[in-house]
C-alpha positions as a Python dict, from the first residue, in 0.01 Angstrom:
ca = {
    (1, 'M'): (0, 0, 0),
    (2, 'A'): (-82, -41, -371),
    (3, 'V'): (-114, -392, -513),
    (4, 'V'): (-8, -448, -873),
    (5, 'F'): (-162, -733, -1069),
    (6, 'D'): (20, -857, -1376),
    (7, 'K'): (-207, -887, -1676),
    (8, 'P'): (-157, -1230, -1833),
    (9, 'S'): (-37, -1232, -2192),
    (10, 'L'): (-244, -1375, -2474),
    (11, 'W'): (-28, -1689, -2478),
    (12, 'Q'): (-76, -1738, -2103),
    (13, 'R'): (-452, -1729, -2156),
    (14, 'V'): (-452, -1959, -2461),
    (15, 'A'): (-191, -2214, -2342),
    (16, 'P'): (-423, -2391, -2092),
    (17, 'M'): (-678, -2441, -2370),
    (18, 'L'): (-415, -2621, -2578),
    (19, 'R'): (-319, -2851, -2292),
    (20, 'G'): (-383, -3214, -2381),
    (21, 'F'): (-413, -3155, -2756),
    (22, 'D'): (-310, -3452, -2969),
    (23, 'W'): (-33, -3288, -3171),
    (24, 'L'): (25, -3594, -3391),
    (25, 'L'): (-336, -3584, -3505),
    (26, 'L'): (-307, -3212, -3568),
    (27, 'A'): (17, -3263, -3766),
    (28, 'A'): (-158, -3509, -4000),
    (29, 'V'): (-439, -3259, -4057),
    (30, 'V'): (-194, -2975, -4126),
    (31, 'V'): (-10, -3186, -4386),
    (32, 'L'): (-335, -3282, -4561),
    (33, 'A'): (-460, -2922, -4548),
    (34, 'G'): (-133, -2803, -4702),
    (35, 'L'): (-165, -3052, -4987),
    (36, 'G'): (-527, -2943, -5026),
    (37, 'L'): (-427, -2578, -5063),
    (38, 'L'): (-170, -2673, -5328),
    (39, 'A'): (-426, -2874, -5522),
    (40, 'M'): (-692, -2604, -5489),
    (41, 'Y'): (-463, -2325, -5607),
    (42, 'S'): (-365, -2521, -5916),
    (43, 'S'): (-712, -2645, -6008),
    (44, 'G'): (-908, -2338, -5896),
    (45, 'F'): (-686, -2032, -5952),
    (46, 'D'): (-896, -1946, -6259),
    (47, 'H'): (-1220, -2059, -6094),
    (48, 'G'): (-1338, -1739, -5926),
    (49, 'T'): (-1250, -1714, -5557),
    (50, 'R'): (-1233, -2088, -5492),
    (51, 'F'): (-878, -2085, -5349),
    (52, 'V'): (-946, -1793, -5113),
    (53, 'D'): (-1278, -1942, -5007),
    (54, 'H'): (-1113, -2279, -4948),
    (55, 'G'): (-858, -2118, -4717),
    (56, 'R'): (-1137, -1932, -4537),
    (57, 'N'): (-1331, -2258, -4491),
    (58, 'M'): (-1020, -2419, -4342),
    (59, 'L'): (-982, -2134, -4092),
    (60, 'I'): (-1349, -2167, -3994),
    (61, 'A'): (-1305, -2543, -3947),
    (62, 'A'): (-992, -2480, -3736),
    (63, 'G'): (-1188, -2239, -3516),
    (64, 'I'): (-1470, -2491, -3475),
    (65, 'M'): (-1218, -2764, -3388),
    (66, 'F'): (-1055, -2542, -3124),
    (67, 'V'): (-1390, -2449, -2964),
    (68, 'V'): (-1533, -2803, -2965),
    (69, 'A'): (-1206, -2938, -2821),
    (70, 'Q'): (-1276, -2737, -2504),
    (71, 'V'): (-1605, -2923, -2448),
    (72, 'P'): (-1554, -3233, -2227),
    (73, 'P'): (-1689, -3565, -2360),
    (74, 'R'): (-1948, -3574, -2083),
    (75, 'Q'): (-2103, -3253, -2213),
    (76, 'L'): (-2084, -3381, -2571),
    (77, 'M'): (-2287, -3679, -2455),
    (78, 'Q'): (-2556, -3445, -2315),
    (79, 'L'): (-2588, -3288, -2659),
    (80, 'A'): (-2649, -3621, -2836),
    (81, 'V'): (-3029, -3642, -2808),
    (82, 'P'): (-3114, -3275, -2886),
    (83, 'V'): (-2867, -3258, -3180),
    (84, 'Y'): (-2999, -3586, -3327),
    (85, 'A'): (-3362, -3475, -3281),
    (86, 'L'): (-3287, -3139, -3444),
    (87, 'G'): (-3113, -3309, -3737),
    (88, 'V'): (-3401, -3550, -3801),
    (89, 'A'): (-3655, -3267, -3770),
    (90, 'L'): (-3463, -3067, -4031),
    (91, 'L'): (-3455, -3369, -4264),
    (92, 'V'): (-3833, -3399, -4232),
    (93, 'A'): (-3863, -3026, -4306),
    (94, 'V'): (-3647, -3073, -4616),
    (95, 'A'): (-3876, -3355, -4734),
    (96, 'L'): (-4184, -3133, -4684),
    (97, 'F'): (-4071, -2796, -4815),
    (98, 'G'): (-3703, -2812, -4902),
    (99, 'I'): (-3522, -2646, -5192),
    (100, 'S'): (-3472, -2857, -5505),
    (101, 'K'): (-3166, -2831, -5730),
    (102, 'K'): (-3081, -3057, -6024),
    (103, 'G'): (-3356, -3302, -5932),
    (104, 'A'): (-3253, -3338, -5566),
    (105, 'Q'): (-3430, -3186, -5264),
    (106, 'R'): (-3148, -3155, -5007),
    (107, 'W'): (-3152, -2796, -4884),
    (108, 'I'): (-3368, -2572, -4667),
    (109, 'N'): (-3375, -2196, -4623),
    (110, 'L'): (-3359, -2090, -4256),
    (111, 'G'): (-3244, -1740, -4335),
    (112, 'V'): (-2931, -1917, -4459),
    (113, 'V'): (-2956, -2208, -4702),
    (114, 'I'): (-2820, -2521, -4528),
    (115, 'Q'): (-2793, -2892, -4606),
    (116, 'P'): (-2916, -3070, -4289),
    (117, 'S'): (-2790, -3413, -4400),
    (118, 'E'): (-2434, -3295, -4327),
    (119, 'L'): (-2527, -3251, -3959),
    (120, 'L'): (-2637, -3616, -3940),
    (121, 'K'): (-2284, -3736, -4022),
    (122, 'I'): (-2196, -3628, -3668),
    (123, 'A'): (-2535, -3639, -3495),
    (124, 'T'): (-2608, -4005, -3580),
    (125, 'P'): (-2289, -4161, -3434),
    (126, 'L'): (-2318, -3919, -3141),
    (127, 'M'): (-2668, -4048, -3069),
    (128, 'L'): (-2574, -4415, -3109),
    (129, 'A'): (-2269, -4375, -2884),
    (130, 'W'): (-2496, -4219, -2619),
    (131, 'W'): (-2744, -4506, -2659),
    (132, 'F'): (-2489, -4781, -2603),
    (133, 'H'): (-2317, -4591, -2321),
    (134, 'R'): (-2648, -4591, -2132),
    (135, 'R'): (-2660, -4970, -2170),
    (136, 'E'): (-2297, -5048, -2099),
    (137, 'G'): (-2249, -5403, -1973),
    (138, 'Q'): (-2610, -5511, -2031),
    (139, 'T'): (-2661, -5488, -2407),
    (140, 'R'): (-2951, -5702, -2532),
    (141, 'P'): (-3070, -5789, -2886),
    (142, 'L'): (-3351, -5533, -2843),
    (143, 'D'): (-3090, -5261, -2782),
    (144, 'F'): (-2925, -5339, -3117),
    (145, 'A'): (-3268, -5335, -3284),
    (146, 'V'): (-3335, -4986, -3144),
    (147, 'A'): (-2990, -4874, -3262),
    (148, 'F'): (-3060, -4995, -3616),
    (149, 'A'): (-3391, -4805, -3607),
    (150, 'L'): (-3215, -4487, -3490),
    (151, 'L'): (-2975, -4529, -3783),
    (152, 'A'): (-3243, -4618, -4039),
    (153, 'V'): (-3445, -4298, -3984),
    (154, 'P'): (-3183, -4045, -4102),
    (155, 'V'): (-3039, -4278, -4367),
    (156, 'G'): (-3387, -4338, -4513),
    (157, 'L'): (-3468, -3966, -4520),
    (158, 'I'): (-3136, -3882, -4688),
    (159, 'V'): (-3174, -4158, -4949),
    (160, 'K'): (-3518, -4016, -5031),
    (161, 'Q'): (-3376, -3671, -5117),
    (162, 'P'): (-3191, -3846, -5300),
    (163, 'D'): (-2831, -3818, -5175),
    (164, 'L'): (-2668, -4159, -5188),
    (165, 'G'): (-2318, -4030, -5109),
    (166, 'T'): (-2413, -3865, -4779),
    (167, 'A'): (-2638, -4160, -4690),
    (168, 'M'): (-2340, -4393, -4732),
    (169, 'L'): (-2127, -4181, -4496),
    (170, 'V'): (-2401, -4163, -4230),
    (171, 'L'): (-2458, -4538, -4265),
    (172, 'A'): (-2084, -4614, -4232),
    (173, 'A'): (-2049, -4400, -3920),
    (174, 'G'): (-2357, -4553, -3759),
    (175, 'L'): (-2261, -4912, -3841),
    (176, 'A'): (-1916, -4850, -3693),
    (177, 'V'): (-2073, -4756, -3359),
    (178, 'I'): (-2303, -5060, -3364),
    (179, 'F'): (-2017, -5294, -3460),
    (180, 'F'): (-1775, -5164, -3195),
    (181, 'A'): (-2055, -5179, -2935),
    (182, 'G'): (-2037, -5558, -2964),
    (183, 'L'): (-2267, -5661, -3249),
    (184, 'P'): (-2238, -6044, -3272),
    (185, 'W'): (-2054, -6183, -3574),
    (186, 'K'): (-2351, -6408, -3653),
    (187, 'L'): (-2541, -6088, -3736),
    (188, 'V'): (-2248, -5931, -3926),
    (189, 'L'): (-2161, -6214, -4165),
    (190, 'P'): (-2501, -6277, -4333),
    (191, 'P'): (-2538, -5919, -4472),
    (192, 'V'): (-2175, -5926, -4586),
    (193, 'L'): (-2229, -6256, -4768),
    (194, 'I'): (-2555, -6133, -4923),
    (195, 'A'): (-2379, -5817, -5045),
    (196, 'A'): (-2095, -6025, -5194),
    (197, 'V'): (-2343, -6250, -5375),
    (198, 'G'): (-2533, -5943, -5499),
    (199, 'V'): (-2216, -5788, -5644),
    (200, 'A'): (-2125, -6119, -5810),
    (201, 'L'): (-2472, -6144, -5968),
    (202, 'I'): (-2455, -5787, -6098),
    (203, 'L'): (-2116, -5859, -6256),
    (204, 'A'): (-2241, -6186, -6407),
    (205, 'F'): (-2564, -6042, -6552),
    (206, 'E'): (-2439, -5691, -6632),
    (207, 'P'): (-2552, -5690, -6998),
    (208, 'E'): (-2911, -5780, -6907),
    (209, 'L'): (-2931, -5560, -6596),
    (210, 'C'): (-2788, -5257, -6777),
    (211, 'A'): (-3003, -5291, -7088),
    (212, 'D'): (-3215, -4989, -7179),
    (213, 'G'): (-3554, -4992, -7008),
    (214, 'M'): (-3451, -5222, -6721),
    (215, 'D'): (-3590, -5107, -6384),
    (216, 'W'): (-3395, -5201, -6069),
    (217, 'V'): (-3687, -5092, -5845),
    (218, 'V'): (-3466, -5029, -5539),
    (219, 'L'): (-3259, -4759, -5713),
    (220, 'H'): (-3343, -4441, -5900),
    (221, 'E'): (-3268, -4453, -6272),
    (222, 'Y'): (-2970, -4218, -6239),
    (223, 'Q'): (-2826, -4442, -5965),
    (224, 'R'): (-2868, -4750, -6188),
    (225, 'Q'): (-2691, -4564, -6466),
    (226, 'R'): (-2403, -4483, -6233),
    (227, 'V'): (-2354, -4850, -6145),
    (228, 'C'): (-2378, -4956, -6509),
    (229, 'T'): (-2136, -4682, -6614),
    (230, 'L'): (-1892, -4803, -6348),
    (231, 'L'): (-1907, -5155, -6491),
    (232, 'D'): (-1848, -5029, -6846),
    (233, 'P'): (-1760, -4658, -6881),
    (234, 'T'): (-1713, -4697, -7257),
    (235, 'R'): (-2086, -4767, -7310),
    (236, 'D'): (-2141, -4388, -7316),
    (237, 'P'): (-1793, -4226, -7330),
    (238, 'L'): (-1918, -3875, -7411),
    (239, 'G'): (-2214, -3887, -7175),
    (240, 'K'): (-2253, -4078, -6850),
    (241, 'G'): (-1907, -4238, -6872),
    (242, 'F'): (-1727, -3909, -6936),
    (243, 'H'): (-1652, -3831, -6570),
    (244, 'I'): (-1498, -4170, -6491),
    (245, 'L'): (-1298, -4192, -6815),
    (246, 'Q'): (-1150, -3843, -6780),
    (247, 'G'): (-1064, -3906, -6416),
    (248, 'M'): (-886, -4230, -6505),
    (249, 'I'): (-700, -4061, -6793),
    (250, 'A'): (-582, -3781, -6565),
    (251, 'I'): (-463, -4018, -6293),
    (252, 'G'): (-283, -4241, -6542),
    (253, 'S'): (-120, -3954, -6731),
    (254, 'G'): (41, -3828, -6409),
    (255, 'G'): (280, -4124, -6408),
    (256, 'L'): (530, -4157, -6125),
    (257, 'W'): (620, -3793, -6057),
    (258, 'G'): (330, -3609, -6224),
    (259, 'K'): (334, -3333, -6486),
    (260, 'G'): (424, -3065, -6233),
    (261, 'F'): (247, -2797, -6034),
    (262, 'M'): (-9, -2616, -6254),
    (263, 'Q'): (101, -2818, -6557),
    (264, 'G'): (-192, -3061, -6578),
    (265, 'T'): (-337, -3056, -6928),
    (266, 'Q'): (-652, -3256, -6847),
    (267, 'T'): (-718, -3018, -6560),
    (268, 'H'): (-652, -2681, -6723),
    (269, 'L'): (-809, -2771, -7057),
    (270, 'E'): (-1122, -2850, -6849),
    (271, 'F'): (-1157, -3216, -6941),
    (272, 'I'): (-1194, -3303, -6571),
    (273, 'P'): (-1547, -3219, -6451),
    (274, 'E'): (-1592, -3072, -6100),
    (275, 'R'): (-1214, -3032, -6076),
    (276, 'T'): (-1228, -2831, -5751),
    (277, 'T'): (-1483, -3051, -5572),
    (278, 'D'): (-1557, -3422, -5625),
    (279, 'F'): (-1284, -3483, -5887),
    (280, 'I'): (-1002, -3280, -5737),
    (281, 'F'): (-808, -3601, -5667),
    (282, 'A'): (-782, -3659, -6044),
    (283, 'A'): (-642, -3307, -6093),
    (284, 'Y'): (-398, -3357, -5805),
    (285, 'S'): (-290, -3697, -5939),
    (286, 'E'): (-217, -3557, -6284),
    (287, 'E'): (17, -3291, -6147),
    (288, 'F'): (184, -3480, -5861),
    (289, 'G'): (173, -3839, -5988),
    (290, 'L'): (200, -4160, -5790),
    (291, 'V'): (444, -4006, -5541),
    (292, 'G'): (197, -3730, -5458),
    (293, 'N'): (-86, -3982, -5428),
    (294, 'L'): (116, -4191, -5184),
    (295, 'A'): (176, -3880, -4974),
    (296, 'V'): (-200, -3811, -4954),
    (297, 'I'): (-281, -4178, -4884),
    (298, 'A'): (-12, -4192, -4613),
    (299, 'G'): (-159, -3878, -4455),
    (300, 'F'): (-506, -4033, -4441),
    (301, 'I'): (-373, -4364, -4308),
    (302, 'F'): (-191, -4182, -4028),
    (303, 'L'): (-498, -3968, -3951),
    (304, 'I'): (-727, -4272, -3931),
    (305, 'A'): (-476, -4477, -3730),
    (306, 'R'): (-426, -4193, -3484),
    (307, 'S'): (-803, -4151, -3448),
    (308, 'L'): (-835, -4523, -3369),
    (309, 'M'): (-559, -4493, -3109),
    (310, 'I'): (-751, -4208, -2946),
    (311, 'A'): (-1061, -4430, -2954),
    (312, 'A'): (-875, -4717, -2786),
    (313, 'D'): (-764, -4485, -2502),
    (314, 'G'): (-1102, -4313, -2458),
    (315, 'P'): (-1199, -4266, -2092),
    (316, 'T'): (-1558, -4394, -2136),
    (317, 'L'): (-1752, -4625, -2365),
    (318, 'F'): (-1921, -4320, -2517),
    (319, 'A'): (-1586, -4162, -2598),
    (320, 'R'): (-1445, -4483, -2746),
    (321, 'L'): (-1747, -4548, -2969),
    (322, 'L'): (-1766, -4187, -3086),
    (323, 'A'): (-1395, -4166, -3170),
    (324, 'A'): (-1407, -4499, -3358),
    (325, 'S'): (-1704, -4380, -3565),
    (326, 'L'): (-1525, -4053, -3648),
    (327, 'A'): (-1225, -4252, -3768),
    (328, 'T'): (-1465, -4449, -3988),
    (329, 'I'): (-1602, -4123, -4133),
    (330, 'F'): (-1251, -4015, -4237),
    (331, 'F'): (-1193, -4356, -4395),
    (332, 'A'): (-1527, -4356, -4578),
    (333, 'Y'): (-1475, -4002, -4711),
    (334, 'A'): (-1129, -4080, -4849),
    (335, 'F'): (-1200, -4432, -4976),
    (336, 'V'): (-1525, -4345, -5154),
    (337, 'N'): (-1386, -4029, -5316),
    (338, 'M'): (-1063, -4189, -5438),
    (339, 'G'): (-1254, -4499, -5544),
    (340, 'M'): (-1508, -4314, -5756),
    (341, 'V'): (-1244, -4094, -5922),
    (342, 'S'): (-1024, -4392, -6009),
    (343, 'G'): (-1316, -4599, -6144),
    (344, 'I'): (-1359, -4868, -5877),
    (345, 'L'): (-1677, -4720, -5720),
    (346, 'P'): (-1983, -4545, -5868),
    (347, 'V'): (-1970, -4166, -5892),
    (348, 'V'): (-2138, -4013, -5585),
    (349, 'G'): (-2113, -3668, -5434),
    (350, 'V'): (-1849, -3731, -5167),
    (351, 'P'): (-1564, -3477, -5124),
    (352, 'L'): (-1203, -3563, -5036),
    (353, 'P'): (-1140, -3435, -4680),
    (354, 'F'): (-928, -3117, -4659),
    (355, 'I'): (-862, -3133, -5035),
    (356, 'S'): (-1201, -3074, -5202),
    (357, 'Y'): (-1381, -2742, -5196),
    (358, 'G'): (-1693, -2732, -4980),
    (359, 'G'): (-1792, -2521, -4681),
    (360, 'T'): (-2047, -2751, -4518),
    (361, 'A'): (-1821, -3057, -4545),
    (362, 'M'): (-1531, -2858, -4396),
    (363, 'V'): (-1746, -2755, -4100),
    (364, 'T'): (-1835, -3124, -4046),
    (365, 'L'): (-1466, -3214, -4050),
    (366, 'G'): (-1392, -2939, -3798),
    (367, 'L'): (-1661, -3077, -3566),
    (368, 'A'): (-1521, -3430, -3598),
    (369, 'L'): (-1165, -3318, -3525),
    (370, 'G'): (-1281, -3110, -3229),
    (371, 'M'): (-1456, -3412, -3077),
    (372, 'L'): (-1146, -3627, -3127),
    (373, 'M'): (-934, -3358, -2960),
    (374, 'S'): (-1184, -3338, -2673),
    (375, 'I'): (-1158, -3714, -2615),
    (376, 'A'): (-777, -3706, -2636),
    (377, 'K'): (-764, -3413, -2390),
    (378, 'A'): (-996, -3586, -2143),
    (379, 'R'): (-773, -3894, -2132),
    (380, 'R'): (-449, -3700, -2094),
    (381, 'L'): (-587, -3469, -1826),
    (382, 'M'): (-702, -3777, -1630),
    (383, 'Q'): (-349, -3919, -1646),
    (384, 'S'): (-178, -3592, -1544),
}
C-alpha cells in the first residue's frame, strides 16, 4: 500500500517561525520605515541610487531581524563574551592599522571595509547584561566597578578614533544596563550634578571658553568648535555654524503642514548639508511640517515604550537588561539626531533610525529588533 505525504506549503513552514512575534513593535517599525522611504525618495531621488540602496538596506535589516528572532535569549547570552571580545579586538586593530578618512580612523579592511564601532552598540550591552545575569541576587560594588571597566574599554577606543557620536550611543546603552542592574542612586546623582554644573559653567563663561586659541584639553579642537557653534551658530554662519543654521531654517520654514512632498526649497536647492544622512530630519521637517514631525516622534515614542514593555516582561534578568538597553539605544539615536538638527545638541554623526541612509547603522537596528523579538517570543512561548 502506497503512503502519500503532503508537502507543507511555504506558509506552513514559515508560520511557526513567526509565532510569538510582537506585532505591535513590528507595526511601529513599519510606520517609521514607510516615513523613512518617503523622506529618502524626496531628499535623495537626485542623489544617485540612495533611495534604492535605502530600500535594499531595509530589506537586509528585516532579514537579519527575522533570523536573530529565531535565536533564543539563552543562546544570545552564550554569544556575549565572544562577540564583545571580537568587537574590542577589531577596535584595537583599527587603532593600529585602520583606514583614515577626513581625519578620523574608524574603518578597517577585512576584504570588506567595515566600521567595528557599530558592532559595539550591540556587543557592549550584550556583554554587560551577561555579566550582571551571572551575578543575579549577589551584586557587589566590585561587580559594578568591573562593569564600568567593560564599558570604558570600547568607549575609550571609539573616542580615540575619534567618533564622539558612536561613543555616546555605546555609553548610553552600557549605562542603561548598569543602571537597571541596580546601581545605587548615591552613585548616580553625583555625576549628574557635576555634569549640570559643567554645563552651567560653559554657558556662563562661553565668550572666554570659545575664544580663538583656547584649548579645552579633554576635547579635540573640532569637538570644541562644535560645542561653541551650538552655543552661538552665528559666530561663523557660513562656516562651522552653517549646518545648524540651515537645519533650523528648514525646520522652521516647514510650518504646521510643511511645504509638501518634494517641494522643500532648502532641501532641493542643496542648502541642507548631508540631506540624506545626518540632516534628513531637517529635509523631512521642511516638507511635512510640525504634523509630520509629530508623526515621527509618536512612532519613536511607541517603539521605545513597547521595547520597555518587552523588557519588563523578559523571562530572565539577562533578557530584561538587554531589552532595556536596546530601548535606550533607540531613544539615544532619535534624541541625539533630532537634537543636533534642531540646534539643541552639538552636531555629531548619529543617524535617525529607519529614516537616515546608512547600511551599517541599518544592520545594527536589524540586530537590535531581532533581539527584542527573540525576548518577546521567549516570554510568549513560556506562557502558551
